């Protein structure tokens, strides 16, 4: 029996491989490495488990993830502390050994660690949040954040990300929110202080600390549910080093509360806080399904990348998605990551085309020039002067869909002229 299924699996892989190759449109590892794309350890090693889901895949060790990322052409690797070090081994000699091993694997595979993040949501110690009433929990949270900063320096990371996870509640009336925010700020302040200490000692640049929000999950109510809330928190006066702290919006997290990710990103851009970006896809007002980038909302993704290109975003694109649990261990590295990366690159290049499109360009310019109602004082005259121009909004939307489906390059359906 095992032999028979091994044979079947080989045949099925051959079929998937043949069909994937027939899809075409893939980029070489060298081309993929030109983009600031990072692959999370937790995404690659995700076993498919969830509240209603048993695992469908085997665990994958960091060295194996790195080997596969290198082969695919994903140049950067990101991790939570507990993705690679058991909670009980953190801040012990075992941690030092593990970190040394990770450094070696990164070097062997020609990868760099761009970001480290602290897991403050999974372990039982965080059940009442990392800013819990108990001073012991809070002191431990501060130590964990400081430890992540040190690991980040050790691995040469540029960013530290904090998704507070359980910073919220399931039931009403159990929490003093302003006090909890103050406590949460204390842990971040400790992380920034530690960063300044280590970077001074090592004569190396400080990390960029980025806050990530999610509107719900794992708690019913979160105290900092959106990227806007995080930006407000950065400027609340509770942080001792607000200049060291920015945001890491996640595409689906903004969609989950019903917002427009593009508008959330725009607000972070004008606040000069858009430093890191988690990319994935999913559905509005639903769960954090973490689908691969652009499989649900391709038009929106084109639009999001136009925004980022137009405003010179040069931070990482962190592929914080979950390979679907119907994808096998083999499929994770042979289909899931390569296809997600290639779609991203295609959308990035398409965004460049859309920004350079002469039709869109002329339409935008015409709209901005307005209707020469010079000196007009009446609302009606001003409206009349641009009335016909405003039809360009719909024309631009049509043109963007043409870029998405390739009509702008002559792709035609049913004998269109
Ligand atoms: C949860 C997330 C997290 C964060 C991660 C980085 C497990 O929905 O998106 O991924 O991105 O903790 O800090
Ligand atoms: Mg998520
Ligand atoms: Mg994320």
Short mmCIF file of C-alpha atoms and ligand atoms in Angstrom, two decimals:
data_model
loop_
_atom_site.label_atom_id
_atom_site.label_comp_id
_atom_site.label_asym_id
_atom_site.label_seq_id
_atom_site.Cartn_x
_atom_site.Cartn_y
_atom_site.Cartn_z
CA UNK A 1 0.00 0.00 0.00
CA UNK A 2 2.63 2.65 0.94
CA UNK A 3 4.44 1.86 -2.33
CA UNK A 4 1.30 2.30 -4.33
CA UNK A 5 0.55 5.68 -2.79
CA UNK A 6 4.18 6.79 -3.20
CA UNK A 7 3.90 5.96 -6.90
CA UNK A 8 0.58 7.81 -7.15
CA UNK A 9 2.04 10.84 -5.43
CA UNK A 10 4.93 10.92 -7.89
CA UNK A 11 2.53 10.78 -10.81
CA UNK A 12 0.37 13.51 -9.31
CA UNK A 13 3.40 15.73 -8.75
CA UNK A 14 4.41 15.17 -12.37
CA UNK A 15 0.93 16.22 -13.50
CA UNK A 16 0.96 19.35 -11.31
CA UNK A 17 4.46 20.19 -12.50
CA UNK A 18 3.53 19.77 -16.17
CA UNK A 19 0.42 21.92 -15.83
CA UNK A 20 2.29 24.55 -13.80
CA UNK A 21 4.96 24.75 -16.47
CA UNK A 22 2.25 25.00 -19.12
CA UNK A 23 0.93 28.08 -17.30
CA UNK A 24 4.15 29.87 -18.24
CA UNK A 25 4.85 33.39 -17.03
CA UNK A 26 7.45 32.46 -14.44
CA UNK A 27 10.56 34.51 -13.70
CA UNK A 28 14.09 33.31 -13.10
CA UNK A 29 15.42 33.21 -9.53
CA UNK A 30 17.80 36.06 -10.49
CA UNK A 31 14.88 38.24 -11.57
CA UNK A 32 12.88 37.36 -8.45
CA UNK A 33 15.82 38.36 -6.26
CA UNK A 34 15.75 41.91 -7.67
CA UNK A 35 12.58 42.64 -5.70
CA UNK A 36 12.55 43.21 -1.95
CA UNK A 37 10.49 40.07 -1.36
CA UNK A 38 10.64 38.29 1.97
CA UNK A 39 9.33 34.86 2.82
CA UNK A 40 8.21 34.19 6.39
CA UNK A 41 9.35 31.01 8.13
CA UNK A 42 5.83 30.64 9.53
CA UNK A 43 4.19 30.84 6.09
CA UNK A 44 6.42 28.18 4.58
CA UNK A 45 6.17 25.93 7.62
CA UNK A 46 2.40 26.37 8.14
CA UNK A 47 0.94 22.90 8.53
CA UNK A 48 -2.66 23.76 7.66
CA UNK A 49 -4.03 23.63 11.21
CA UNK A 50 -6.73 25.99 12.50
CA UNK A 51 -9.66 25.97 14.89
CA UNK A 52 -11.64 23.56 12.71
CA UNK A 53 -8.69 22.18 10.74
CA UNK A 54 -6.29 19.37 11.46
CA UNK A 55 -2.85 19.76 9.88
CA UNK A 56 -2.44 18.57 6.29
CA UNK A 57 1.31 19.10 6.01
CA UNK A 58 4.50 18.14 7.82
CA UNK A 59 6.57 20.75 9.69
CA UNK A 60 9.47 22.26 7.71
CA UNK A 61 12.69 23.22 9.49
CA UNK A 62 14.24 26.68 8.95
CA UNK A 63 17.26 25.37 7.01
CA UNK A 64 14.92 23.58 4.63
CA UNK A 65 12.77 26.69 4.20
CA UNK A 66 15.86 28.76 3.47
CA UNK A 67 17.18 26.21 0.97
CA UNK A 68 13.87 26.32 -0.89
CA UNK A 69 13.59 30.12 -0.77
CA UNK A 70 17.10 30.38 -2.21
CA UNK A 71 16.22 27.97 -5.01
CA UNK A 72 13.05 29.90 -5.85
CA UNK A 73 14.81 33.27 -5.68
CA UNK A 74 13.21 34.70 -2.54
CA UNK A 75 16.11 36.78 -1.24
CA UNK A 76 14.93 37.52 2.32
CA UNK A 77 13.69 35.43 5.21
CA UNK A 78 11.58 36.59 8.20
CA UNK A 79 10.70 34.85 11.43
CA UNK A 80 8.99 34.98 14.80
CA UNK A 81 11.24 34.18 17.75
CA UNK A 82 9.21 31.04 18.53
CA UNK A 83 9.08 29.84 14.90
CA UNK A 84 12.71 28.84 15.38
CA UNK A 85 13.35 28.70 19.13
CA UNK A 86 11.16 26.88 21.63
CA UNK A 87 9.63 29.23 24.20
CA UNK A 88 11.50 27.51 27.03
CA UNK A 89 14.82 27.93 25.18
CA UNK A 90 14.44 31.66 24.61
CA UNK A 91 17.04 33.81 26.34
CA UNK A 92 19.17 30.74 27.17
CA UNK A 93 22.35 29.27 25.69
CA UNK A 94 20.14 27.12 23.47
CA UNK A 95 18.91 30.32 21.81
CA UNK A 96 22.47 31.44 21.11
CA UNK A 97 23.23 28.06 19.50
CA UNK A 98 20.10 28.20 17.38
CA UNK A 99 20.72 31.76 16.25
CA UNK A 100 24.29 30.83 15.29
CA UNK A 101 22.87 27.93 13.26
CA UNK A 102 20.36 30.23 11.55
CA UNK A 103 23.14 32.67 10.64
CA UNK A 104 25.10 29.84 9.12
CA UNK A 105 22.10 28.58 7.09
CA UNK A 106 21.33 32.10 5.87
CA UNK A 107 24.91 32.54 4.70
CA UNK A 108 25.05 29.09 3.09
CA UNK A 109 21.92 29.87 1.10
CA UNK A 110 22.85 33.45 0.23
CA UNK A 111 19.78 34.73 2.05
CA UNK A 112 19.36 37.67 4.37
CA UNK A 113 17.07 38.06 7.33
CA UNK A 114 15.12 41.27 6.77
CA UNK A 115 12.75 41.14 9.73
CA UNK A 116 12.26 39.51 13.10
CA UNK A 117 9.05 39.53 15.08
CA UNK A 118 7.98 38.60 18.57
CA UNK A 119 5.23 36.02 19.05
CA UNK A 120 2.88 37.58 21.61
CA UNK A 121 -0.29 35.66 20.80
CA UNK A 122 0.17 31.88 20.78
CA UNK A 123 1.61 30.78 24.12
CA UNK A 124 -0.68 30.51 27.16
CA UNK A 125 1.29 33.28 28.86
CA UNK A 126 -0.37 35.77 26.46
CA UNK A 127 -3.91 34.63 27.19
CA UNK A 128 -4.70 37.96 28.90
CA UNK A 129 -2.54 39.83 26.33
CA UNK A 130 1.11 40.92 26.38
CA UNK A 131 -0.03 43.99 28.37
CA UNK A 132 -1.95 41.95 30.97
CA UNK A 133 -2.82 43.11 34.48
CA UNK A 134 -0.09 40.93 35.95
CA UNK A 135 3.23 42.83 36.24
CA UNK A 136 5.04 39.52 35.68
CA UNK A 137 3.46 39.05 32.27
CA UNK A 138 4.33 42.61 31.30
CA UNK A 139 7.91 42.32 32.52
CA UNK A 140 8.22 39.06 30.58
CA UNK A 141 6.73 40.72 27.45
CA UNK A 142 9.30 43.53 27.67
CA UNK A 143 12.11 40.95 28.00
CA UNK A 144 10.78 39.05 24.99
CA UNK A 145 10.66 42.20 22.86
CA UNK A 146 14.17 43.19 23.92
CA UNK A 147 15.34 39.69 23.13
CA UNK A 148 13.84 39.90 19.64
CA UNK A 149 15.68 43.16 19.08
CA UNK A 150 18.95 41.43 20.01
CA UNK A 151 18.16 38.50 17.72
CA UNK A 152 17.38 41.01 14.96
CA UNK A 153 20.79 42.63 15.35
CA UNK A 154 22.49 39.26 15.46
CA UNK A 155 20.81 38.16 12.21
CA UNK A 156 21.37 41.51 10.50
CA UNK A 157 17.68 42.36 10.21
CA UNK A 158 16.53 45.81 9.14
CA UNK A 159 13.05 45.59 10.73
CA UNK A 160 11.29 44.37 13.84
CA UNK A 161 7.54 43.88 13.50
CA UNK A 162 5.03 43.67 16.34
CA UNK A 163 1.60 42.27 15.84
CA UNK A 164 0.27 42.40 19.41
CA UNK A 165 -2.22 39.61 18.78
CA UNK A 166 -4.16 39.21 22.01
CA UNK A 167 -4.14 42.92 22.92
CA UNK A 168 -7.88 43.04 23.35
CA UNK A 169 -10.70 41.08 24.91
CA UNK A 170 -13.48 38.63 24.38
CA UNK A 171 -15.82 39.95 27.06
CA UNK A 172 -16.91 43.44 28.03
CA UNK A 173 -15.96 45.21 31.20
CA UNK A 174 -12.76 43.33 31.95
CA UNK A 175 -10.20 45.86 30.83
CA UNK A 176 -9.07 49.42 31.41
CA UNK A 177 -8.15 50.28 27.83
CA UNK A 178 -6.10 53.47 28.37
CA UNK A 179 -4.11 51.70 31.09
CA UNK A 180 -3.55 48.72 28.79
CA UNK A 181 -2.27 51.00 26.02
CA UNK A 182 0.13 52.58 28.49
CA UNK A 183 1.40 49.14 29.49
CA UNK A 184 1.75 48.08 25.87
CA UNK A 185 3.74 51.25 25.15
CA UNK A 186 6.09 50.39 28.02
CA UNK A 187 7.09 47.14 26.32
CA UNK A 188 7.71 48.93 23.00
CA UNK A 189 9.69 51.63 24.78
CA UNK A 190 11.85 48.93 26.34
CA UNK A 191 12.43 47.44 22.86
CA UNK A 192 13.46 50.82 21.42
CA UNK A 193 15.79 51.50 24.35
CA UNK A 194 17.39 48.10 23.93
CA UNK A 195 17.79 48.77 20.22
CA UNK A 196 19.55 52.08 20.89
CA UNK A 197 21.85 50.36 23.39
CA UNK A 198 22.75 47.48 21.05
CA UNK A 199 23.15 49.62 17.94
CA UNK A 200 25.43 52.00 19.82
CA UNK A 201 27.46 49.09 21.17
CA UNK A 202 27.72 47.41 17.73
CA UNK A 203 28.01 50.67 15.79
CA UNK A 204 25.24 49.37 13.55
CA UNK A 205 22.00 51.04 12.45
CA UNK A 206 18.96 50.79 14.69
CA UNK A 207 16.07 48.60 13.60
CA UNK A 208 12.91 50.01 12.14
CA UNK A 209 10.12 49.02 14.53
CA UNK A 210 6.79 48.44 12.79
CA UNK A 211 3.37 47.95 14.34
CA UNK A 212 0.91 45.62 12.62
CA UNK A 213 -2.84 45.79 13.29
CA UNK A 214 -5.63 43.29 12.76
CA UNK A 215 -9.26 44.23 13.39
CA UNK A 216 -10.37 40.92 14.94
CA UNK A 217 -8.84 37.50 15.58
CA UNK A 218 -7.59 36.18 17.91
CA UNK A 219 -9.73 38.38 20.18
CA UNK A 220 -13.29 39.56 19.63
CA UNK A 221 -12.26 43.17 20.18
CA UNK A 222 -8.79 44.56 19.62
CA UNK A 223 -7.60 47.81 21.18
CA UNK A 224 -5.49 48.75 18.16
CA UNK A 225 -7.56 47.28 15.33
CA UNK A 226 -6.35 49.19 12.26
CA UNK A 227 -3.22 50.74 10.79
CA UNK A 228 -4.79 54.14 11.47
CA UNK A 229 -5.18 53.21 15.13
CA UNK A 230 -1.49 52.21 15.19
CA UNK A 231 -0.48 55.56 13.67
CA UNK A 232 -2.59 57.33 16.29
CA UNK A 233 -0.92 55.25 18.99
CA UNK A 234 2.57 56.11 17.67
CA UNK A 235 1.68 59.81 18.04
CA UNK A 236 -0.23 59.38 21.31
CA UNK A 237 2.61 60.60 23.51
CA UNK A 238 2.94 57.16 25.14
CA UNK A 239 6.01 56.18 23.12
CA UNK A 240 9.38 57.54 24.15
CA UNK A 241 10.77 57.09 20.62
CA UNK A 242 7.92 57.64 18.14
CA UNK A 243 10.49 58.39 15.43
CA UNK A 244 11.74 54.77 15.65
CA UNK A 245 8.27 53.30 15.15
CA UNK A 246 6.31 52.92 11.92
CA UNK A 247 3.69 50.53 10.60
CA UNK A 248 3.47 47.20 8.86
CA UNK A 249 0.01 47.16 7.29
CA UNK A 250 -1.24 43.81 6.05
CA UNK A 251 -3.37 43.89 2.91
CA UNK A 252 -6.05 41.51 4.19
CA UNK A 253 -6.15 42.99 7.69
CA UNK A 254 -7.36 46.31 6.21
CA UNK A 255 -9.86 44.54 3.99
CA UNK A 256 -11.17 42.53 6.96
CA UNK A 257 -12.65 45.61 8.64
CA UNK A 258 -14.15 46.77 5.35
CA UNK A 259 -11.53 49.41 4.60
CA UNK A 260 -9.74 50.03 1.34
CA UNK A 261 -6.16 48.77 1.74
CA UNK A 262 -5.04 51.33 -0.80
CA UNK A 263 -6.48 54.20 1.24
CA UNK A 264 -4.98 52.80 4.47
CA UNK A 265 -1.59 52.60 2.76
CA UNK A 266 -2.01 56.16 1.49
CA UNK A 267 -2.66 57.43 5.01
CA UNK A 268 0.47 55.65 6.23
CA UNK A 269 2.45 57.17 3.33
CA UNK A 270 1.45 60.73 4.17
CA UNK A 271 2.24 60.04 7.84
CA UNK A 272 5.71 58.85 6.60
CA UNK A 273 5.20 55.62 8.51
CA UNK A 274 4.81 53.05 5.73
CA UNK A 275 7.98 51.04 6.29
CA UNK A 276 6.98 47.40 5.82
CA UNK A 277 4.06 45.67 4.07
CA UNK A 278 2.52 42.19 4.53
CA UNK A 279 1.08 40.97 1.24
CA UNK A 280 -1.72 38.47 0.80
CA UNK A 281 -5.38 38.41 -0.23
CA UNK A 282 -8.83 37.45 1.01
CA UNK A 283 -12.36 38.71 1.45
CA UNK A 284 -13.95 41.80 3.00
CA UNK A 285 -15.53 41.45 6.46
CA UNK A 286 -14.48 37.83 6.80
CA UNK A 287 -11.77 35.87 8.58
CA UNK A 288 -8.03 36.15 8.17
CA UNK A 289 -7.82 33.55 5.42
CA UNK A 290 -4.35 34.74 4.35
CA UNK A 291 -4.73 33.70 0.72
CA UNK A 292 -1.87 34.11 -1.73
CA UNK A 293 -1.48 37.59 -3.20
CA UNK A 294 -3.89 38.70 -5.96
CA UNK A 295 -5.96 35.52 -6.31
CA UNK A 296 -9.12 37.24 -5.03
CA UNK A 297 -8.72 40.95 -5.77
CA UNK A 298 -6.41 41.29 -8.78
CA UNK A 299 -7.72 44.69 -9.88
CA UNK A 300 -7.28 46.08 -6.39
CA UNK A 301 -3.77 44.66 -6.24
CA UNK A 302 -2.90 46.42 -9.49
CA UNK A 303 -4.22 49.63 -7.98
CA UNK A 304 -2.37 49.15 -4.68
CA UNK A 305 0.93 48.61 -6.46
CA UNK A 306 0.34 51.69 -8.62
CA UNK A 307 0.06 53.68 -5.42
CA UNK A 308 3.24 52.21 -3.96
CA UNK A 309 5.20 52.68 -7.18
CA UNK A 310 3.94 56.22 -7.67
CA UNK A 311 4.99 57.17 -4.14
CA UNK A 312 8.37 55.45 -4.15
CA UNK A 313 7.72 52.74 -1.52
CA UNK A 314 11.02 50.87 -1.20
CA UNK A 315 10.39 48.63 1.81
CA UNK A 316 9.90 44.88 1.83
CA UNK A 317 6.96 42.92 0.52
CA UNK A 318 6.56 40.25 3.15
CA UNK A 319 4.61 37.27 1.83
CA UNK A 320 2.53 36.78 4.97
CA UNK A 321 0.06 34.31 3.53
CA UNK A 322 -0.82 30.71 4.21
CA UNK A 323 -0.33 28.23 1.43
CA UNK A 324 -3.81 26.64 1.18
CA UNK A 325 -4.16 23.46 3.20
CA UNK A 326 -5.05 21.60 -0.01
CA UNK A 327 -1.50 22.27 -1.19
CA UNK A 328 1.03 19.57 -0.27
CA UNK A 329 4.45 20.03 1.31
CA UNK A 330 5.90 19.55 -2.16
CA UNK A 331 3.37 22.03 -3.56
CA UNK A 332 4.34 24.76 -1.06
CA UNK A 333 7.76 25.23 -2.67
CA UNK A 334 6.99 24.00 -6.18
CA UNK A 335 3.74 25.86 -6.83
CA UNK A 336 2.61 28.08 -3.96
CA UNK A 337 5.63 30.33 -3.35
CA UNK A 338 6.84 30.52 -6.97
CA UNK A 339 3.35 31.34 -8.28
CA UNK A 340 2.70 33.94 -5.57
CA UNK A 341 6.06 35.62 -6.19
CA UNK A 342 5.57 35.60 -9.96
CA UNK A 343 2.07 37.04 -9.71
CA UNK A 344 3.41 39.77 -7.48
CA UNK A 345 6.18 40.63 -9.94
CA UNK A 346 3.72 40.63 -12.84
CA UNK A 347 1.39 42.97 -10.96
CA UNK A 348 4.29 45.23 -10.02
CA UNK A 349 5.32 45.46 -13.68
CA UNK A 350 1.70 45.94 -14.76
CA UNK A 351 1.42 48.78 -12.24
CA UNK A 352 4.42 50.38 -13.96
CA UNK A 353 2.66 50.01 -17.32
CA UNK A 354 -0.55 51.50 -15.97
CA UNK A 355 1.34 54.49 -14.55
CA UNK A 356 3.05 55.01 -17.92
CA UNK A 357 -0.09 54.42 -19.98
CA UNK A 358 -0.57 57.44 -22.25
CA UNK A 359 -4.35 57.25 -22.10
CA UNK A 360 -4.49 57.18 -18.30
CA UNK A 361 -1.76 59.84 -18.16
CA UNK A 362 -3.56 62.22 -20.52
CA UNK A 363 -6.86 61.67 -18.75
CA UNK A 364 -5.34 62.41 -15.33
CA UNK A 365 -3.61 65.53 -16.63
CA UNK A 366 -6.80 66.79 -18.24
CA UNK A 367 -8.69 66.26 -14.99
CA UNK A 368 -6.05 68.13 -13.04
CA UNK A 369 -6.05 71.05 -15.48
CA UNK A 370 -9.75 71.50 -14.84
CA UNK A 371 -12.19 73.28 -17.07
CA UNK A 372 -10.92 76.85 -17.37
CA UNK A 373 -13.76 78.38 -15.41
CA UNK A 374 -11.24 81.10 -14.53
CA UNK A 375 -12.53 83.39 -11.91
CA UNK A 376 -15.94 81.75 -11.94
CA UNK A 377 -17.71 82.43 -8.73
CA UNK A 378 -20.78 80.33 -9.24
CA UNK A 379 -20.91 76.70 -8.23
CA UNK A 380 -22.97 75.90 -11.32
CA UNK A 381 -20.44 77.55 -13.69
CA UNK A 382 -17.57 75.63 -12.08
CA UNK A 383 -19.48 72.39 -12.38
CA UNK A 384 -20.42 73.07 -16.03
CA UNK A 385 -16.77 73.79 -16.85
CA UNK A 386 -15.65 70.25 -15.92
CA UNK A 387 -18.86 68.34 -16.53
CA UNK A 388 -17.69 66.54 -19.67
CA UNK A 389 -14.17 66.00 -18.32
CA UNK A 390 -15.46 64.03 -15.35
CA UNK A 391 -16.56 61.21 -17.65
CA UNK A 392 -12.82 60.46 -17.66
CA UNK A 393 -13.20 58.80 -14.24
CA UNK A 394 -15.13 55.98 -15.82
CA UNK A 395 -12.80 55.90 -18.80
CA UNK A 396 -9.77 55.50 -16.51
CA UNK A 397 -11.50 52.67 -14.64
CA UNK A 398 -12.20 50.97 -17.99
CA UNK A 399 -8.60 51.45 -19.07
CA UNK A 400 -7.30 49.94 -15.84
CA UNK A 401 -9.31 46.79 -16.46
CA UNK A 402 -7.87 46.75 -20.00
CA UNK A 403 -4.37 46.87 -18.51
CA UNK A 404 -5.34 44.03 -16.17
CA UNK A 405 -6.56 41.79 -18.96
CA UNK A 406 -3.96 42.86 -21.51
CA UNK A 407 -6.31 44.67 -23.96
CA UNK A 408 -3.97 47.65 -23.90
CA UNK A 409 -1.43 45.39 -25.62
CA UNK A 410 -3.84 44.22 -28.26
CA UNK A 411 -5.42 41.18 -26.57
CA UNK A 412 -8.86 40.85 -28.14
CA UNK A 413 -12.01 38.82 -27.47
CA UNK A 414 -14.76 37.96 -29.93
CA UNK A 415 -13.47 40.01 -32.83
CA UNK A 416 -13.22 43.33 -30.99
CA UNK A 417 -11.59 46.03 -33.09
C1 LIG B 1 -1.51 37.50 11.87
C2 LIG B 1 -0.33 38.01 11.21
C3 LIG B 1 0.94 37.67 11.89
C4 LIG B 1 1.95 38.79 11.84
C5 LIG B 1 3.22 38.34 12.43
C6 LIG B 1 4.30 39.36 12.27
C7 LIG B 1 1.44 35.35 12.00
O1 LIG B 1 -2.62 37.66 11.11
O2 LIG B 1 -0.42 38.62 10.18
O3 LIG B 1 1.46 36.53 11.27
O4 LIG B 1 2.17 39.26 10.54
O5 LIG B 1 3.01 38.04 13.76
O6 LIG B 1 4.50 40.10 13.34
MG1 LIG B 2 -2.86 37.93 8.68
MG1 LIG B 3 0.91 39.82 9.03
#
